[in-house]
Amino acid sequence: MAATNITIEYTDSPACEREDFVLRVPAGIRSKADLLAVLASAGHFPDYFGGNWDALQDSLRDLSWIGNRKVVVVHSDLPLRENPAECRTY
């Protein structure tokens, strides 16, 4: 069953509920590789995660390994802000 209820938040959200699966992205992420590694770890992505934008999109569309009804991505700050092209892609 694919997860379809994904919310991306810039800061902690009071909308998060106890049963939600929350991926927390720490402040100071400056590289695509670091961002993808953090998301893969926080999201418990499968070992075959490819570490690229397409693999991130595929993983966020699947999330079948997470039993929670809602997945929330919480950012401590804006990742990749020093690289506007990569930030827009993200």
PDB file of C-alpha atoms in Angstrom:
ATOM      1  CA  MET A   1       0.000   0.000   0.000  1.00  0.00           C
ATOM      2  CA  ALA A   2       1.541   3.316  -1.062  1.00  0.00           C
ATOM      3  CA  ALA A   3       1.545   6.270   1.292  1.00  0.00           C
ATOM      4  CA  THR A   4      -0.267   9.210  -0.232  1.00  0.00           C
ATOM      5  CA  ASN A   5      -0.543  11.595   2.698  1.00  0.00           C
ATOM      6  CA  ILE A   6       2.898  13.246   2.829  1.00  0.00           C
ATOM      7  CA  THR A   7       3.226  16.718   4.327  1.00  0.00           C
ATOM      8  CA  ILE A   8       6.405  18.768   4.133  1.00  0.00           C
ATOM      9  CA  GLU A   9       6.761  21.304   6.953  1.00  0.00           C
ATOM     10  CA  TYR A  10       9.406  24.011   7.416  1.00  0.00           C
ATOM     11  CA  THR A  11       9.206  23.990  11.230  1.00  0.00           C
ATOM     12  CA  ASP A  12       7.638  21.825  13.908  1.00  0.00           C
ATOM     13  CA  SER A  13       3.970  21.597  13.293  1.00  0.00           C
ATOM     14  CA  PRO A  14       1.244  21.425  15.916  1.00  0.00           C
ATOM     15  CA  ALA A  15      -0.584  19.328  13.309  1.00  0.00           C
ATOM     16  CA  CYS A  16       1.731  16.381  14.081  1.00  0.00           C
ATOM     17  CA  GLU A  17      -0.009  13.705  16.033  1.00  0.00           C
ATOM     18  CA  ARG A  18       1.507  11.038  18.252  1.00  0.00           C
ATOM     19  CA  GLU A  19       0.929   8.262  15.702  1.00  0.00           C
ATOM     20  CA  ASP A  20       2.453  10.189  12.778  1.00  0.00           C
ATOM     21  CA  PHE A  21       5.795   9.116  11.334  1.00  0.00           C
ATOM     22  CA  VAL A  22       8.009  12.217  11.513  1.00  0.00           C
ATOM     23  CA  LEU A  23      11.215  12.587   9.493  1.00  0.00           C
ATOM     24  CA  ARG A  24      13.282  15.353  11.090  1.00  0.00           C
ATOM     25  CA  VAL A  25      15.818  17.110   8.878  1.00  0.00           C
ATOM     26  CA  PRO A  26      18.434  18.899  11.010  1.00  0.00           C
ATOM     27  CA  ALA A  27      19.705  22.413  10.343  1.00  0.00           C
ATOM     28  CA  GLY A  28      22.768  23.061   8.234  1.00  0.00           C
ATOM     29  CA  ILE A  29      22.288  20.593   5.378  1.00  0.00           C
ATOM     30  CA  ARG A  30      24.355  22.070   2.548  1.00  0.00           C
ATOM     31  CA  SER A  31      24.835  19.196   0.108  1.00  0.00           C
ATOM     32  CA  LYS A  32      22.486  17.013  -1.856  1.00  0.00           C
ATOM     33  CA  ALA A  33      24.351  13.903  -0.680  1.00  0.00           C
ATOM     34  CA  ASP A  34      23.950  14.897   2.986  1.00  0.00           C
ATOM     35  CA  LEU A  35      20.255  15.710   2.556  1.00  0.00           C
ATOM     36  CA  LEU A  36      19.534  12.420   0.809  1.00  0.00           C
ATOM     37  CA  ALA A  37      21.495  10.491   3.442  1.00  0.00           C
ATOM     38  CA  VAL A  38      19.568  12.175   6.281  1.00  0.00           C
ATOM     39  CA  LEU A  39      16.218  11.481   4.617  1.00  0.00           C
ATOM     40  CA  ALA A  40      17.164   7.875   3.870  1.00  0.00           C
ATOM     41  CA  SER A  41      18.198   7.296   7.473  1.00  0.00           C
ATOM     42  CA  ALA A  42      15.239   9.118   9.058  1.00  0.00           C
ATOM     43  CA  GLY A  43      12.795   7.473   6.676  1.00  0.00           C
ATOM     44  CA  HIS A  44      14.284   4.003   7.050  1.00  0.00           C
ATOM     45  CA  PHE A  45      14.546   3.813   3.264  1.00  0.00           C
ATOM     46  CA  PRO A  46      15.378   0.373   1.848  1.00  0.00           C
ATOM     47  CA  ASP A  47      19.024  -0.615   1.338  1.00  0.00           C
ATOM     48  CA  TYR A  48      18.560  -0.265  -2.419  1.00  0.00           C
ATOM     49  CA  PHE A  49      17.837   3.494  -2.125  1.00  0.00           C
ATOM     50  CA  GLY A  50      19.801   5.047  -4.985  1.00  0.00           C
ATOM     51  CA  GLY A  51      20.809   8.329  -3.352  1.00  0.00           C
ATOM     52  CA  ASN A  52      19.469  10.588  -6.119  1.00  0.00           C
ATOM     53  CA  TRP A  53      16.379  12.743  -6.716  1.00  0.00           C
ATOM     54  CA  ASP A  54      14.539  10.009  -8.614  1.00  0.00           C
ATOM     55  CA  ALA A  55      15.180   7.510  -5.822  1.00  0.00           C
ATOM     56  CA  LEU A  56      13.934  10.048  -3.254  1.00  0.00           C
ATOM     57  CA  GLN A  57      10.746  10.589  -5.230  1.00  0.00           C
ATOM     58  CA  ASP A  58      10.209   6.834  -5.539  1.00  0.00           C
ATOM     59  CA  SER A  59      10.825   6.267  -1.824  1.00  0.00           C
ATOM     60  CA  LEU A  60       8.503   9.076  -0.734  1.00  0.00           C
ATOM     61  CA  ARG A  61       5.776   7.732  -3.007  1.00  0.00           C
ATOM     62  CA  ASP A  62       6.085   4.212  -1.628  1.00  0.00           C
ATOM     63  CA  LEU A  63       6.778   4.184   2.135  1.00  0.00           C
ATOM     64  CA  SER A  64       5.130   0.753   2.328  1.00  0.00           C
ATOM     65  CA  TRP A  65       7.549  -0.172   5.134  1.00  0.00           C
ATOM     66  CA  ILE A  66       6.017   2.515   7.378  1.00  0.00           C
ATOM     67  CA  GLY A  67       2.758   1.514   9.020  1.00  0.00           C
ATOM     68  CA  ASN A  68       1.747   4.994  10.138  1.00  0.00           C
ATOM     69  CA  ARG A  69      -1.157   6.685   8.426  1.00  0.00           C
ATOM     70  CA  LYS A  70       0.642  10.012   7.927  1.00  0.00           C
ATOM     71  CA  VAL A  71       4.278  10.883   7.243  1.00  0.00           C
ATOM     72  CA  VAL A  72       5.524  14.389   8.102  1.00  0.00           C
ATOM     73  CA  VAL A  73       8.893  15.827   7.052  1.00  0.00           C
ATOM     74  CA  VAL A  74      10.026  18.536   9.484  1.00  0.00           C
ATOM     75  CA  HIS A  75      12.903  20.850   8.537  1.00  0.00           C
ATOM     76  CA  SER A  76      14.922  22.805  11.118  1.00  0.00           C
ATOM     77  CA  ASP A  77      15.893  25.220   8.355  1.00  0.00           C
ATOM     78  CA  LEU A  78      15.880  25.371   4.558  1.00  0.00           C
ATOM     79  CA  PRO A  79      18.301  22.722   3.288  1.00  0.00           C
ATOM     80  CA  LEU A  80      20.507  23.460   0.256  1.00  0.00           C
ATOM     81  CA  ARG A  81      19.858  27.195   0.470  1.00  0.00           C
ATOM     82  CA  GLU A  82      23.379  27.910  -0.812  1.00  0.00           C
ATOM     83  CA  ASN A  83      22.566  25.939  -3.964  1.00  0.00           C
ATOM     84  CA  PRO A  84      19.329  27.410  -5.371  1.00  0.00           C
ATOM     85  CA  ALA A  85      19.087  24.963  -8.290  1.00  0.00           C
ATOM     86  CA  GLU A  86      19.301  21.891  -6.020  1.00  0.00           C
ATOM     87  CA  CYS A  87      16.989  23.541  -3.477  1.00  0.00           C
ATOM     88  CA  ARG A  88      14.341  24.084  -6.181  1.00  0.00           C
ATOM     89  CA  THR A  89      14.692  20.467  -7.271  1.00  0.00           C
ATOM     90  CA  TYR A  90      14.208  19.307  -3.707  1.00  0.00           C
TER      91      TYR A  90
END
